[in-house]
Short mmCIF file of C-alpha atoms in Angstrom, two decimals:
data_model
loop_
_atom_site.label_atom_id
_atom_site.label_comp_id
_atom_site.label_asym_id
_atom_site.label_seq_id
_atom_site.Cartn_x
_atom_site.Cartn_y
_atom_site.Cartn_z
CA UNK A 1 0.00 0.00 0.00
CA UNK A 2 1.41 3.37 -1.03
CA UNK A 3 1.34 6.17 1.54
CA UNK A 4 1.41 9.86 0.64
CA UNK A 5 1.80 12.62 3.22
CA UNK A 6 2.30 16.35 2.76
CA UNK A 7 2.93 19.08 5.34
CA UNK A 8 3.47 22.73 4.53
CA UNK A 9 3.86 25.38 7.22
CA UNK A 10 5.06 28.90 7.80
CA UNK A 11 5.66 31.04 10.88
CA UNK A 12 6.45 34.76 10.82
CA UNK A 13 7.08 36.87 13.90
CA UNK A 14 7.06 40.67 13.53
CA UNK A 15 9.32 40.60 10.45
CA UNK A 16 12.13 39.46 12.75
CA UNK A 17 11.85 35.72 12.30
CA UNK A 18 10.55 33.79 9.31
CA UNK A 19 10.43 30.00 9.21
CA UNK A 20 8.98 27.91 6.40
CA UNK A 21 8.97 24.14 5.95
CA UNK A 22 7.64 21.58 3.51
CA UNK A 23 7.71 17.83 4.11
CA UNK A 24 6.60 15.35 1.45
CA UNK A 25 6.44 11.59 1.92
CA UNK A 26 5.49 9.72 -1.25
CA UNK A 27 6.37 6.35 -2.81
CA UNK A 28 9.25 5.63 -0.41
CA UNK A 29 10.79 9.08 -0.82
CA UNK A 30 10.95 11.71 1.89
CA UNK A 31 11.66 15.29 0.88
CA UNK A 32 12.23 18.00 3.50
CA UNK A 33 12.78 21.66 2.66
CA UNK A 34 13.31 24.25 5.39
CA UNK A 35 13.91 27.97 5.02
CA UNK A 36 14.84 30.21 7.94
CA UNK A 37 15.33 33.97 7.86
CA UNK A 38 16.38 36.08 10.83
CA UNK A 39 16.23 39.90 10.83
CA UNK A 40 16.28 39.86 7.01
CA UNK A 41 20.05 39.34 7.32
CA UNK A 42 20.63 35.59 7.48
CA UNK A 43 18.81 33.35 5.04
CA UNK A 44 19.33 29.61 5.60
CA UNK A 45 17.92 26.88 3.37
CA UNK A 46 18.13 23.15 4.02
CA UNK A 47 17.05 20.44 1.60
CA UNK A 48 17.04 16.72 2.37
CA UNK A 49 15.74 14.06 0.02
CA UNK A 50 15.85 10.45 1.19
CA UNK A 51 14.91 7.17 -0.40
CA UNK A 52 14.44 5.32 2.88
CA UNK A 53 15.05 1.94 1.20
CA UNK A 54 18.54 3.04 0.06
CA UNK A 55 19.42 5.26 3.03
CA UNK A 56 21.96 2.80 4.49
CA UNK A 57 23.74 2.74 1.12
CA UNK A 58 23.85 6.52 0.86
CA UNK A 59 20.62 6.94 -1.09
CA UNK A 60 20.03 10.55 -0.09
CA UNK A 61 20.87 14.10 -1.08
CA UNK A 62 21.51 16.99 1.27
CA UNK A 63 22.00 20.69 0.57
CA UNK A 64 22.66 23.52 3.00
CA UNK A 65 22.80 27.13 1.82
CA UNK A 66 23.60 30.02 4.15
CA UNK A 67 23.22 33.41 2.51
CA UNK A 68 24.79 36.31 4.42
CA UNK A 69 25.08 38.67 1.45
CA UNK A 70 22.58 41.09 3.02
CA UNK A 71 24.90 41.41 6.01
CA UNK A 72 27.77 42.41 3.71
CA UNK A 73 25.52 44.81 1.76
CA UNK A 74 24.39 46.46 4.98
CA UNK A 75 27.98 46.89 6.17
CA UNK A 76 29.09 48.30 2.82
CA UNK A 77 26.13 50.71 2.75
CA UNK A 78 26.94 52.01 6.22
CA UNK A 79 30.59 52.48 5.28
CA UNK A 80 29.68 54.48 2.15
CA UNK A 81 27.31 56.73 4.07
CA UNK A 82 29.90 57.61 6.70
CA UNK A 83 32.16 59.39 4.17
#
């Protein structure tokens, strides 16, 4: 019997904290995507895709992205304005 499950959620707190997740379970595959943003400076994305039948043999993919470019842009903008 094939089982399919889907969960999608989002939490936002006063434009300070933003958290979004999506979990999909379908045909033996589990896919998890998470996005986290704090103070519009740090943007973190995590992706995990697992074939639970091949997990012990390395049957998964994982990706982690941490974007801090807005932190650098903010620092550069402050430096330019101080001249």
